Amino acid sequence: MIKANDPTLKSWIEVDANCDFPIQNLPFGIFKTQSSSPRMGIAIGDHVLDLAMLNKLDFLNNLHIDDSVFSNNYLNDFIALGKPTCSALRQRISDLLNLNNAELRDNKEAREKVLQYISNVQMLMPVRVGDYTDFYSSIDHATNVGTMFRDPTNALLPNWKHLPVGYHGRASSIIVSGTDFHRPKGQTKPADSELPVFGPCKLLDFELEVAFVIGKSTSLGQSVSTAEADDHIFGLALFNDWSARDIQTWEYVPLGPFLAKNFASTVSPWIVTLEALEPFRTAGYNQEPKVLPYLQYSGDKNIDINLEVSVQPENSIETVICHSNYKFMYWTMEQQLAHHTVNGCNINIGDMMASGTISGPTPNSFGSMLELSWKGTKPLKLNDGSERKFINDNDTVTIRGYCSNENIRIGFGQAKAKVLPAL
Ligand code: MN
Protein backbone atom coordinates (compact mmCIF):
# COMPACT_ATOMS: atom_id res chain seq x y z
CA MET A 1 0.00 0.00 0.00
CA ILE A 2 1.10 3.57 -0.70
CA LYS A 3 2.07 4.98 2.71
CA ALA A 4 0.21 8.29 2.24
CA ASN A 5 -3.01 6.34 1.51
CA ASP A 6 -3.03 4.60 4.92
CA PRO A 7 -6.64 4.99 6.10
CA THR A 8 -5.56 5.16 9.76
CA LEU A 9 -3.60 8.41 9.22
CA LYS A 10 -4.94 11.46 11.02
CA SER A 11 -4.00 15.10 10.62
CA TRP A 12 -3.60 17.79 13.28
CA ILE A 13 -5.85 19.85 11.00
CA GLU A 14 -9.43 19.00 11.78
CA VAL A 15 -11.18 17.28 8.87
CA ASP A 16 -14.92 16.71 8.99
CA ALA A 17 -16.07 13.16 8.11
CA ASN A 18 -17.96 14.51 5.07
CA CYS A 19 -15.05 16.62 3.87
CA ASP A 20 -13.56 15.83 0.44
CA PHE A 21 -9.99 16.50 1.53
CA PRO A 22 -8.71 14.23 4.31
CA ILE A 23 -4.97 13.60 4.75
CA GLN A 24 -5.25 10.56 2.42
CA ASN A 25 -6.30 12.77 -0.53
CA LEU A 26 -3.90 15.75 -0.87
CA PRO A 27 -5.02 16.97 -4.32
CA PHE A 28 -3.02 19.62 -6.16
CA GLY A 29 -4.30 22.97 -7.40
CA ILE A 30 -3.31 26.56 -8.21
CA PHE A 31 -4.63 29.45 -6.14
CA LYS A 32 -4.06 33.09 -5.41
CA THR A 33 -5.17 35.50 -2.71
CA GLN A 34 -5.64 39.28 -2.66
CA SER A 35 -2.05 39.64 -1.54
CA SER A 36 -0.33 36.70 -3.24
CA SER A 37 0.47 35.67 -6.80
CA PRO A 38 -0.66 32.32 -8.26
CA ARG A 39 0.97 29.35 -6.56
CA MET A 40 0.63 25.64 -5.96
CA GLY A 41 -1.53 24.44 -3.12
CA ILE A 42 -2.80 21.24 -1.57
CA ALA A 43 -6.28 20.96 -0.07
CA ILE A 44 -6.55 19.65 3.50
CA GLY A 45 -9.88 19.89 5.33
CA ASP A 46 -11.27 23.36 4.65
CA HIS A 47 -7.76 24.76 4.22
CA VAL A 48 -5.31 25.13 1.40
CA LEU A 49 -1.64 24.54 2.15
CA ASP A 50 0.59 27.07 0.34
CA LEU A 51 3.40 24.99 -1.16
CA ALA A 52 5.36 28.02 -2.39
CA MET A 53 5.49 29.43 1.14
CA LEU A 54 6.19 26.00 2.61
CA ASN A 55 9.21 25.68 0.31
CA LYS A 56 10.36 29.21 1.10
CA LEU A 57 10.27 28.33 4.81
CA ASP A 58 12.54 25.33 4.10
CA PHE A 59 10.02 22.59 4.90
CA LEU A 60 10.50 20.93 1.50
CA ASN A 61 14.28 21.15 1.19
CA ASN A 62 14.79 17.40 0.97
CA LEU A 63 12.91 17.36 -2.36
CA HIS A 64 15.18 19.89 -4.12
CA ILE A 65 12.32 21.40 -6.14
CA ASP A 66 12.95 24.90 -7.53
CA ASP A 67 10.85 27.77 -6.09
CA SER A 68 9.64 28.56 -9.62
CA VAL A 69 7.81 25.22 -9.74
CA PHE A 70 5.71 26.17 -6.72
CA SER A 71 5.27 29.87 -7.59
CA ASN A 72 3.71 29.07 -10.92
CA ASN A 73 0.49 29.76 -12.81
CA TYR A 74 0.05 26.06 -13.59
CA LEU A 75 0.93 22.59 -12.32
CA ASN A 76 2.58 21.59 -15.62
CA ASP A 77 6.19 22.22 -14.51
CA PHE A 78 5.59 20.25 -11.32
CA ILE A 79 3.96 17.36 -13.17
CA ALA A 80 6.93 17.34 -15.55
CA LEU A 81 9.23 16.42 -12.64
CA GLY A 82 7.73 12.95 -12.86
CA LYS A 83 5.71 10.59 -10.73
CA PRO A 84 8.46 9.73 -8.22
CA THR A 85 8.83 13.44 -7.35
CA CYS A 86 5.06 13.98 -7.20
CA SER A 87 4.74 10.97 -4.89
CA ALA A 88 7.64 12.15 -2.74
CA LEU A 89 6.03 15.58 -2.31
CA ARG A 90 2.68 14.01 -1.48
CA GLN A 91 4.43 11.82 1.09
CA ARG A 92 6.30 14.78 2.60
CA ILE A 93 3.04 16.73 2.95
CA SER A 94 1.39 13.67 4.49
CA ASP A 95 4.19 13.58 7.09
CA LEU A 96 4.02 17.32 7.79
CA LEU A 97 0.25 17.21 8.33
CA ASN A 98 0.38 14.03 10.41
CA LEU A 99 -1.05 14.35 13.90
CA ASN A 100 2.13 12.92 15.39
CA ASN A 101 4.52 15.25 13.56
CA ALA A 102 5.37 18.43 15.48
CA GLU A 103 7.44 20.21 12.76
CA LEU A 104 4.63 22.36 11.42
CA ARG A 105 1.97 21.51 14.00
CA ASP A 106 3.86 23.28 16.78
CA ASN A 107 5.30 26.11 14.69
CA LYS A 108 2.56 28.71 15.00
CA GLU A 109 4.35 31.36 12.97
CA ALA A 110 4.92 29.07 10.00
CA ARG A 111 1.45 27.57 10.27
CA GLU A 112 -0.16 30.97 9.95
CA LYS A 113 1.87 31.68 6.83
CA VAL A 114 1.21 28.42 4.99
CA LEU A 115 -2.46 27.73 5.75
CA GLN A 116 -5.40 29.64 4.31
CA TYR A 117 -9.09 28.89 4.38
CA ILE A 118 -10.17 27.65 0.94
CA SER A 119 -13.07 30.09 1.21
CA ASN A 120 -10.54 32.95 1.33
CA VAL A 121 -8.59 32.05 -1.80
CA GLN A 122 -9.35 32.13 -5.50
CA MET A 123 -8.83 28.81 -7.27
CA LEU A 124 -7.38 29.08 -10.79
CA MET A 125 -7.07 26.73 -13.76
CA PRO A 126 -4.86 23.94 -12.37
CA VAL A 127 -3.08 23.08 -15.62
CA ARG A 128 -2.29 24.75 -18.92
CA VAL A 129 -4.29 22.56 -21.28
CA GLY A 130 -2.65 22.17 -24.66
CA ASP A 131 -5.10 19.71 -26.12
CA TYR A 132 -8.48 18.44 -25.03
CA THR A 133 -10.09 15.21 -26.18
CA ASP A 134 -13.61 14.08 -25.33
CA PHE A 135 -14.65 10.45 -25.44
CA TYR A 136 -18.06 8.78 -25.59
CA SER A 137 -17.41 5.81 -23.33
CA SER A 138 -20.50 5.26 -21.18
CA ILE A 139 -22.58 2.44 -22.63
CA ASP A 140 -25.78 3.66 -21.01
CA HIS A 141 -25.27 7.17 -22.40
CA ALA A 142 -24.47 5.93 -25.91
CA THR A 143 -27.44 3.57 -25.77
CA ASN A 144 -29.80 6.31 -24.59
CA VAL A 145 -28.69 8.73 -27.32
CA GLY A 146 -28.86 6.01 -29.99
CA THR A 147 -32.34 5.03 -28.81
CA MET A 148 -33.60 8.61 -28.89
CA PHE A 149 -32.14 9.67 -32.24
CA ARG A 150 -31.81 6.49 -34.25
CA ASP A 151 -33.08 3.00 -33.58
CA PRO A 152 -33.90 1.50 -30.15
CA THR A 153 -33.16 -1.99 -31.45
CA ASN A 154 -29.75 -0.94 -32.82
CA ALA A 155 -28.88 1.86 -30.45
CA LEU A 156 -25.11 1.42 -30.58
CA LEU A 157 -23.37 2.05 -33.90
CA PRO A 158 -21.31 -0.90 -35.26
CA ASN A 159 -17.95 0.55 -34.10
CA TRP A 160 -18.98 1.36 -30.53
CA LYS A 161 -17.93 -1.87 -28.79
CA HIS A 162 -14.71 -2.10 -30.83
CA LEU A 163 -13.10 1.26 -30.05
CA PRO A 164 -13.52 4.14 -27.60
CA VAL A 165 -15.19 6.75 -29.82
CA GLY A 166 -13.87 10.27 -29.30
CA TYR A 167 -13.31 13.66 -30.91
CA HIS A 168 -10.85 16.53 -30.50
CA GLY A 169 -12.38 19.30 -28.43
CA ARG A 170 -11.15 22.82 -27.79
CA ALA A 171 -8.75 23.69 -24.95
CA SER A 172 -9.11 27.50 -25.05
CA SER A 173 -12.58 27.52 -23.53
CA ILE A 174 -11.95 25.15 -20.62
CA ILE A 175 -12.75 27.25 -17.55
CA VAL A 176 -12.21 26.62 -13.86
CA SER A 177 -15.15 26.07 -11.54
CA GLY A 178 -16.77 29.35 -10.51
CA THR A 179 -16.30 30.98 -13.93
CA ASP A 180 -19.69 31.98 -15.31
CA PHE A 181 -20.25 32.08 -19.06
CA HIS A 182 -22.80 33.35 -21.55
CA ARG A 183 -25.32 31.16 -23.31
CA PRO A 184 -23.91 30.39 -26.77
CA LYS A 185 -25.49 31.65 -29.98
CA GLY A 186 -25.50 29.90 -33.28
CA GLN A 187 -27.33 28.30 -36.16
CA THR A 188 -30.19 25.93 -35.53
CA LYS A 189 -32.82 24.50 -37.78
CA PRO A 190 -36.24 24.36 -36.14
CA ALA A 191 -38.28 21.31 -37.17
CA ASP A 192 -40.99 23.48 -38.75
CA SER A 193 -38.59 25.65 -40.72
CA GLU A 194 -37.17 25.24 -44.25
CA LEU A 195 -34.09 27.29 -43.46
CA PRO A 196 -31.76 27.62 -40.47
CA VAL A 197 -32.13 30.53 -38.04
CA PHE A 198 -29.57 32.35 -35.89
CA GLY A 199 -29.95 33.12 -32.20
CA PRO A 200 -29.27 32.04 -28.61
CA CYS A 201 -29.17 28.29 -28.07
CA LYS A 202 -32.53 27.04 -26.79
CA LEU A 203 -31.47 23.56 -25.64
CA LEU A 204 -28.46 24.16 -23.40
CA ASP A 205 -27.28 21.04 -21.61
CA PHE A 206 -24.58 19.88 -19.21
CA GLU A 207 -22.61 16.66 -19.56
CA LEU A 208 -21.48 14.92 -16.39
CA GLU A 209 -17.91 13.83 -17.06
CA VAL A 210 -14.60 13.07 -15.39
CA ALA A 211 -11.37 14.20 -17.05
CA PHE A 212 -7.89 12.82 -16.62
CA VAL A 213 -4.77 14.95 -16.90
CA ILE A 214 -1.76 13.71 -18.84
CA GLY A 215 1.28 13.40 -16.59
CA LYS A 216 3.95 12.24 -19.02
CA SER A 217 4.46 13.24 -22.62
CA THR A 218 5.17 11.03 -25.59
CA SER A 219 6.93 11.83 -28.84
CA LEU A 220 5.35 11.67 -32.25
CA GLY A 221 5.06 8.10 -33.44
CA GLN A 222 5.11 6.57 -29.95
CA SER A 223 2.17 4.53 -28.64
CA VAL A 224 1.14 3.98 -25.03
CA SER A 225 -0.07 0.49 -24.14
CA THR A 226 -2.89 -0.14 -21.69
CA ALA A 227 -0.27 -1.46 -19.26
CA GLU A 228 1.80 1.74 -19.56
CA ALA A 229 -1.17 4.11 -19.51
CA ASP A 230 -1.32 4.75 -15.75
CA ASP A 231 2.26 5.99 -15.86
CA HIS A 232 1.04 8.76 -18.21
CA ILE A 233 -1.94 9.83 -16.08
CA PHE A 234 -1.29 12.41 -13.35
CA GLY A 235 -4.77 12.66 -11.87
CA LEU A 236 -8.46 13.29 -12.34
CA ALA A 237 -10.94 16.16 -12.05
CA LEU A 238 -14.67 16.69 -12.47
CA PHE A 239 -15.66 18.00 -15.87
CA ASN A 240 -18.84 19.55 -17.29
CA ASP A 241 -18.76 19.44 -21.07
CA TRP A 242 -21.46 22.05 -21.74
CA SER A 243 -23.41 21.27 -24.90
CA ALA A 244 -25.85 23.16 -27.13
CA ARG A 245 -28.15 20.38 -28.31
CA ASP A 246 -30.06 22.36 -30.94
CA ILE A 247 -26.85 23.68 -32.50
CA GLN A 248 -25.37 20.16 -32.35
CA THR A 249 -28.31 18.55 -34.17
CA TRP A 250 -27.96 20.86 -37.16
CA GLU A 251 -24.16 21.14 -37.42
CA TYR A 252 -22.74 17.75 -36.51
CA VAL A 253 -23.14 15.91 -39.84
CA PRO A 254 -20.76 14.56 -41.09
CA LEU A 255 -17.74 15.61 -39.00
CA GLY A 256 -19.11 15.59 -35.46
CA PRO A 257 -19.31 18.22 -32.71
CA PHE A 258 -18.05 21.74 -33.38
CA LEU A 259 -19.63 24.97 -32.08
CA ALA A 260 -22.16 23.05 -29.98
CA LYS A 261 -19.34 21.95 -27.71
CA ASN A 262 -16.47 24.44 -27.81
CA PHE A 263 -17.98 27.48 -26.08
CA ALA A 264 -17.28 26.35 -22.48
CA SER A 265 -16.25 23.30 -20.45
CA THR A 266 -16.05 23.62 -16.66
CA VAL A 267 -13.34 21.78 -14.71
CA SER A 268 -12.94 21.42 -10.94
CA PRO A 269 -9.83 23.14 -9.53
CA TRP A 270 -8.28 20.24 -7.60
CA ILE A 271 -6.51 17.42 -9.44
CA VAL A 272 -6.88 14.26 -7.38
CA THR A 273 -3.84 12.08 -8.05
CA LEU A 274 -4.25 8.63 -9.53
CA GLU A 275 -2.24 7.46 -6.52
CA ALA A 276 -4.90 8.69 -4.06
CA LEU A 277 -7.60 6.94 -6.09
CA GLU A 278 -5.91 3.51 -6.18
CA PRO A 279 -7.91 2.14 -3.19
CA PHE A 280 -11.10 2.70 -5.20
CA ARG A 281 -10.26 0.74 -8.32
CA THR A 282 -12.98 -1.68 -9.30
CA ALA A 283 -13.70 -4.21 -12.03
CA GLY A 284 -14.94 -2.94 -15.38
CA TYR A 285 -17.41 -4.33 -17.88
CA ASN A 286 -16.97 -7.73 -19.44
CA GLN A 287 -16.25 -6.53 -22.97
CA GLU A 288 -18.03 -8.66 -25.57
CA PRO A 289 -17.23 -8.92 -28.42
CA LYS A 290 -13.62 -9.26 -27.40
CA VAL A 291 -11.59 -6.14 -28.20
CA LEU A 292 -8.44 -6.06 -30.33
CA PRO A 293 -5.19 -6.94 -28.52
CA TYR A 294 -3.99 -3.31 -28.19
CA LEU A 295 -7.17 -2.51 -26.21
CA GLN A 296 -7.02 -5.49 -23.87
CA TYR A 297 -5.95 -4.88 -20.29
CA SER A 298 -5.65 -6.71 -17.02
CA GLY A 299 -6.61 -5.82 -13.47
CA ASP A 300 -9.34 -3.61 -12.05
CA LYS A 301 -9.17 -0.38 -14.04
CA ASN A 302 -12.50 1.29 -13.40
CA ILE A 303 -12.78 3.63 -10.41
CA ASP A 304 -15.70 3.84 -8.01
CA ILE A 305 -16.42 7.58 -7.89
CA ASN A 306 -19.89 8.70 -6.81
CA LEU A 307 -21.03 11.59 -8.98
CA GLU A 308 -23.94 13.97 -8.70
CA VAL A 309 -25.29 16.97 -10.55
CA SER A 310 -27.43 19.76 -9.14
CA VAL A 311 -29.31 22.68 -10.66
CA GLN A 312 -29.91 25.89 -8.75
CA PRO A 313 -32.08 28.62 -10.27
CA GLU A 314 -31.17 32.25 -9.46
CA ASN A 315 -32.13 33.19 -5.87
CA SER A 316 -33.52 29.75 -5.23
CA ILE A 317 -32.66 26.37 -3.76
CA GLU A 318 -30.55 23.63 -5.23
CA THR A 319 -31.95 20.32 -6.56
CA VAL A 320 -29.80 17.24 -7.10
CA ILE A 321 -31.05 15.80 -10.39
CA CYS A 322 -28.58 13.01 -11.08
CA HIS A 323 -26.64 10.37 -9.13
CA SER A 324 -24.15 8.50 -11.29
CA ASN A 325 -20.77 6.82 -10.92
CA TYR A 326 -17.50 6.79 -12.86
CA LYS A 327 -17.50 2.98 -12.60
CA PHE A 328 -20.23 2.93 -15.28
CA MET A 329 -17.59 3.56 -17.95
CA TYR A 330 -17.48 0.78 -20.55
CA TRP A 331 -14.08 1.92 -21.83
CA THR A 332 -11.40 2.61 -19.20
CA MET A 333 -8.95 5.54 -19.19
CA GLU A 334 -6.18 3.09 -19.99
CA GLN A 335 -8.02 1.92 -23.11
CA GLN A 336 -8.83 5.49 -24.12
CA LEU A 337 -5.17 6.47 -23.89
CA ALA A 338 -3.99 3.33 -25.71
CA HIS A 339 -6.46 4.01 -28.49
CA HIS A 340 -5.61 7.74 -28.65
CA THR A 341 -1.91 7.00 -29.17
CA VAL A 342 -2.08 3.78 -31.20
CA ASN A 343 -1.62 5.74 -34.43
CA GLY A 344 1.40 7.61 -33.07
CA CYS A 345 -0.45 10.75 -31.94
CA ASN A 346 1.73 12.43 -29.31
CA ILE A 347 0.38 13.62 -25.95
CA ASN A 348 1.65 16.40 -23.70
CA ILE A 349 1.66 17.13 -19.99
CA GLY A 350 -1.51 18.98 -19.05
CA ASP A 351 -3.62 17.58 -21.88
CA MET A 352 -7.14 16.79 -20.72
CA MET A 353 -9.06 13.72 -21.79
CA ALA A 354 -12.67 13.63 -20.73
CA SER A 355 -14.74 10.50 -20.27
CA GLY A 356 -17.84 11.48 -22.18
CA THR A 357 -21.18 11.78 -20.42
CA ILE A 358 -21.35 9.25 -17.60
CA SER A 359 -24.81 7.72 -17.36
CA GLY A 360 -25.77 4.73 -15.27
CA PRO A 361 -28.48 2.15 -15.92
CA THR A 362 -31.29 3.87 -13.98
CA PRO A 363 -33.15 7.03 -15.07
CA ASN A 364 -31.92 9.04 -12.07
CA SER A 365 -28.32 8.26 -13.06
CA PHE A 366 -28.47 9.81 -16.53
CA GLY A 367 -25.68 12.37 -16.95
CA SER A 368 -27.34 15.01 -19.15
CA MET A 369 -30.64 16.90 -19.39
CA LEU A 370 -31.11 15.35 -22.84
CA GLU A 371 -31.45 11.96 -21.18
CA LEU A 372 -33.00 13.03 -17.85
CA SER A 373 -35.84 14.84 -19.65
CA TRP A 374 -35.73 12.30 -22.50
CA LYS A 375 -35.30 14.90 -25.27
CA GLY A 376 -37.57 17.31 -23.41
CA THR A 377 -40.55 14.96 -23.27
CA LYS A 378 -40.33 14.46 -19.47
CA PRO A 379 -39.62 17.77 -17.73
CA LEU A 380 -37.84 17.54 -14.37
CA LYS A 381 -39.49 19.04 -11.31
CA LEU A 382 -37.08 21.10 -9.19
CA ASN A 383 -37.38 21.59 -5.43
CA ASP A 384 -38.64 25.16 -5.89
CA GLY A 385 -41.56 23.91 -8.00
CA SER A 386 -40.18 25.04 -11.35
CA GLU A 387 -39.61 22.66 -14.25
CA ARG A 388 -36.64 22.09 -16.54
CA LYS A 389 -36.26 20.35 -19.87
CA PHE A 390 -32.84 21.95 -20.41
CA ILE A 391 -30.79 24.62 -18.59
CA ASN A 392 -32.23 28.13 -18.22
CA ASP A 393 -30.42 31.47 -18.05
CA ASN A 394 -29.04 32.17 -14.56
CA ASP A 395 -29.19 28.51 -13.55
CA THR A 396 -26.11 27.27 -11.71
CA VAL A 397 -25.07 23.69 -12.46
CA THR A 398 -22.74 21.94 -10.01
CA ILE A 399 -21.02 18.57 -10.36
CA ARG A 400 -19.71 16.92 -7.20
CA GLY A 401 -17.83 13.66 -6.80
CA TYR A 402 -16.27 11.50 -4.13
CA CYS A 403 -15.01 8.00 -3.46
CA SER A 404 -15.82 6.36 -0.15
CA ASN A 405 -15.37 3.09 1.67
CA GLU A 406 -15.78 2.10 5.32
CA ASN A 407 -12.57 3.96 6.16
CA ILE A 408 -12.20 7.14 4.16
CA ARG A 409 -13.74 9.56 1.71
CA ILE A 410 -11.65 10.99 -1.12
CA GLY A 411 -13.49 13.84 -2.81
CA PHE A 412 -13.03 16.14 -5.77
CA GLY A 413 -14.73 19.32 -4.58
CA GLN A 414 -16.93 20.72 -7.31
CA ALA A 415 -17.20 21.91 -10.90
CA LYS A 416 -19.72 24.75 -10.83
CA ALA A 417 -20.81 27.44 -13.27
CA LYS A 418 -23.70 29.77 -13.86
CA VAL A 419 -25.21 30.28 -17.30
CA LEU A 420 -25.55 34.01 -18.04
CA PRO A 421 -27.93 35.25 -20.73
CA ALA A 422 -26.56 35.34 -24.28
CA LEU A 423 -24.50 38.43 -25.09
MN1 MN B 1 -18.90 15.33 -23.83
Short mmCIF file of N, CA and C in Angstrom, two decimals, residues 176-181 183 204-209 239-242 266-267 308-314 318-322 367-369 372 382 388 390-400 414-420:
data_model
loop_
_atom_site.label_atom_id
_atom_site.label_comp_id
_atom_site.label_asym_id
_atom_site.label_seq_id
_atom_site.Cartn_x
_atom_site.Cartn_y
_atom_site.Cartn_z
N VAL A 176 -12.21 27.22 -15.20
CA VAL A 176 -12.21 26.62 -13.86
C VAL A 176 -13.55 26.88 -13.17
N SER A 177 -13.92 25.96 -12.32
CA SER A 177 -15.15 26.07 -11.54
C SER A 177 -15.31 27.48 -10.96
N GLY A 178 -16.51 28.00 -11.03
CA GLY A 178 -16.77 29.35 -10.51
C GLY A 178 -16.74 30.41 -11.59
N THR A 179 -16.33 30.04 -12.81
CA THR A 179 -16.30 30.98 -13.93
C THR A 179 -17.63 30.91 -14.67
N ASP A 180 -18.41 31.98 -14.61
CA ASP A 180 -19.69 31.98 -15.31
C ASP A 180 -19.46 32.25 -16.79
N PHE A 181 -20.42 31.86 -17.61
CA PHE A 181 -20.25 32.08 -19.06
C PHE A 181 -21.61 32.39 -19.67
N ARG A 183 -24.64 32.12 -22.43
CA ARG A 183 -25.32 31.16 -23.31
C ARG A 183 -24.80 31.33 -24.75
N LEU A 204 -29.78 24.23 -24.03
CA LEU A 204 -28.46 24.16 -23.40
C LEU A 204 -28.44 23.02 -22.39
N ASP A 205 -27.37 22.24 -22.43
CA ASP A 205 -27.28 21.04 -21.61
C ASP A 205 -25.93 21.00 -20.90
N PHE A 206 -25.88 20.22 -19.82
CA PHE A 206 -24.58 19.88 -19.21
C PHE A 206 -24.24 18.45 -19.62
N GLU A 207 -22.99 18.07 -19.45
CA GLU A 207 -22.61 16.66 -19.56
C GLU A 207 -21.75 16.32 -18.36
N LEU A 208 -22.21 15.37 -17.57
CA LEU A 208 -21.48 14.92 -16.39
C LEU A 208 -20.31 14.05 -16.83
N GLU A 209 -19.09 14.57 -16.61
CA GLU A 209 -17.91 13.83 -17.06
C GLU A 209 -16.80 13.91 -16.01
N PHE A 239 -15.64 17.28 -14.60
CA PHE A 239 -15.66 18.00 -15.87
C PHE A 239 -17.10 18.12 -16.38
N ASN A 240 -17.52 19.33 -16.68
CA ASN A 240 -18.84 19.55 -17.29
C ASN A 240 -18.64 20.02 -18.72
N ASP A 241 -18.94 19.15 -19.65
CA ASP A 241 -18.76 19.44 -21.07
C ASP A 241 -20.07 20.04 -21.61
N TRP A 242 -20.24 21.34 -21.34
CA TRP A 242 -21.46 22.05 -21.74
C TRP A 242 -21.77 21.82 -23.22
N THR A 266 -16.42 23.23 -18.03
CA THR A 266 -16.05 23.62 -16.66
C THR A 266 -15.29 22.48 -15.97
N VAL A 267 -14.13 22.81 -15.40
CA VAL A 267 -13.34 21.78 -14.71
C VAL A 267 -13.18 22.16 -13.24
N GLU A 308 -22.59 13.40 -8.70
CA GLU A 308 -23.94 13.97 -8.70
C GLU A 308 -23.94 15.33 -9.38
N VAL A 309 -25.12 15.68 -9.88
CA VAL A 309 -25.29 16.97 -10.55
C VAL A 309 -26.47 17.69 -9.91
N SER A 310 -26.30 18.98 -9.65
CA SER A 310 -27.43 19.76 -9.14
C SER A 310 -27.67 20.98 -10.02
N VAL A 311 -28.93 21.44 -9.98
CA VAL A 311 -29.31 22.68 -10.66
C VAL A 311 -29.86 23.63 -9.62
N GLN A 312 -29.40 24.88 -9.67
CA GLN A 312 -29.91 25.89 -8.75
C GLN A 312 -30.32 27.14 -9.53
N PRO A 313 -31.64 27.39 -9.61
CA PRO A 313 -32.08 28.62 -10.27
C PRO A 313 -31.64 29.84 -9.45
N GLU A 314 -31.57 30.99 -10.11
CA GLU A 314 -31.17 32.25 -9.46
C GLU A 314 -32.04 32.50 -8.23
N GLU A 318 -31.22 24.57 -4.36
CA GLU A 318 -30.55 23.63 -5.23
C GLU A 318 -31.34 22.31 -5.28
N THR A 319 -31.33 21.64 -6.44
CA THR A 319 -31.95 20.32 -6.56
C THR A 319 -30.93 19.37 -7.18
N VAL A 320 -30.67 18.27 -6.51
CA VAL A 320 -29.80 17.24 -7.10
C VAL A 320 -30.65 16.46 -8.09
N ILE A 321 -30.22 16.44 -9.36
CA ILE A 321 -31.05 15.80 -10.39
C ILE A 321 -30.44 14.52 -10.95
N CYS A 322 -29.24 14.20 -10.51
CA CYS A 322 -28.58 13.01 -11.08
C CYS A 322 -27.59 12.43 -10.08
N GLY A 367 -26.62 11.28 -17.17
CA GLY A 367 -25.68 12.37 -16.95
C GLY A 367 -25.87 13.60 -17.82
N SER A 368 -27.06 13.80 -18.37
CA SER A 368 -27.34 15.01 -19.15
C SER A 368 -28.83 15.31 -19.09
N MET A 369 -29.21 16.56 -19.34
CA MET A 369 -30.64 16.90 -19.39
C MET A 369 -31.31 16.19 -20.55
N LEU A 372 -32.12 12.92 -19.03
CA LEU A 372 -33.00 13.03 -17.85
C LEU A 372 -34.41 13.45 -18.25
N LEU A 382 -38.10 20.68 -10.15
CA LEU A 382 -37.08 21.10 -9.19
C LEU A 382 -37.72 21.34 -7.83
N ARG A 388 -37.72 21.92 -15.57
CA ARG A 388 -36.64 22.09 -16.54
C ARG A 388 -36.67 20.95 -17.55
N PHE A 390 -34.27 21.69 -20.22
CA PHE A 390 -32.84 21.95 -20.41
C PHE A 390 -32.46 23.03 -19.41
N ILE A 391 -31.30 23.67 -19.58
CA ILE A 391 -30.79 24.62 -18.59
C ILE A 391 -31.18 26.05 -18.97
N ASN A 392 -31.77 26.76 -18.00
CA ASN A 392 -32.23 28.13 -18.22
C ASN A 392 -31.12 29.14 -17.94
N ASP A 393 -31.31 30.36 -18.42
CA ASP A 393 -30.42 31.47 -18.05
C ASP A 393 -30.41 31.62 -16.52
N ASN A 394 -29.24 31.93 -15.99
CA ASN A 394 -29.04 32.17 -14.56
C ASN A 394 -29.17 30.92 -13.69
N ASP A 395 -29.29 29.77 -14.30
CA ASP A 395 -29.19 28.51 -13.55
C ASP A 395 -27.71 28.24 -13.26
N THR A 396 -27.45 27.71 -12.06
CA THR A 396 -26.11 27.27 -11.71
C THR A 396 -26.11 25.74 -11.69
N VAL A 397 -25.18 25.15 -12.44
CA VAL A 397 -25.07 23.69 -12.46
C VAL A 397 -23.77 23.30 -11.74
N THR A 398 -23.89 22.36 -10.81
CA THR A 398 -22.74 21.94 -10.01
C THR A 398 -22.58 20.43 -10.09
N ILE A 399 -21.37 19.99 -10.42
CA ILE A 399 -21.02 18.57 -10.36
C ILE A 399 -20.19 18.35 -9.10
N ARG A 400 -20.52 17.31 -8.35
CA ARG A 400 -19.71 16.92 -7.20
C ARG A 400 -19.33 15.45 -7.34
N GLN A 414 -15.83 20.54 -6.37
CA GLN A 414 -16.93 20.72 -7.31
C GLN A 414 -16.51 21.43 -8.59
N ALA A 415 -17.32 21.19 -9.63
CA ALA A 415 -17.20 21.91 -10.90
C ALA A 415 -18.53 22.64 -11.08
N LYS A 416 -18.49 23.96 -10.93
CA LYS A 416 -19.72 24.75 -10.83
C LYS A 416 -19.66 25.94 -11.77
N ALA A 417 -20.76 26.24 -12.43
CA ALA A 417 -20.81 27.44 -13.27
C ALA A 417 -22.24 27.89 -13.46
N LYS A 418 -22.39 29.19 -13.61
CA LYS A 418 -23.70 29.77 -13.86
C LYS A 418 -23.81 30.18 -15.33
N VAL A 419 -24.97 29.91 -15.90
CA VAL A 419 -25.21 30.28 -17.30
C VAL A 419 -25.81 31.70 -17.34
N LEU A 420 -25.06 32.63 -17.89
CA LEU A 420 -25.55 34.01 -18.04
C LEU A 420 -26.31 34.12 -19.36
#
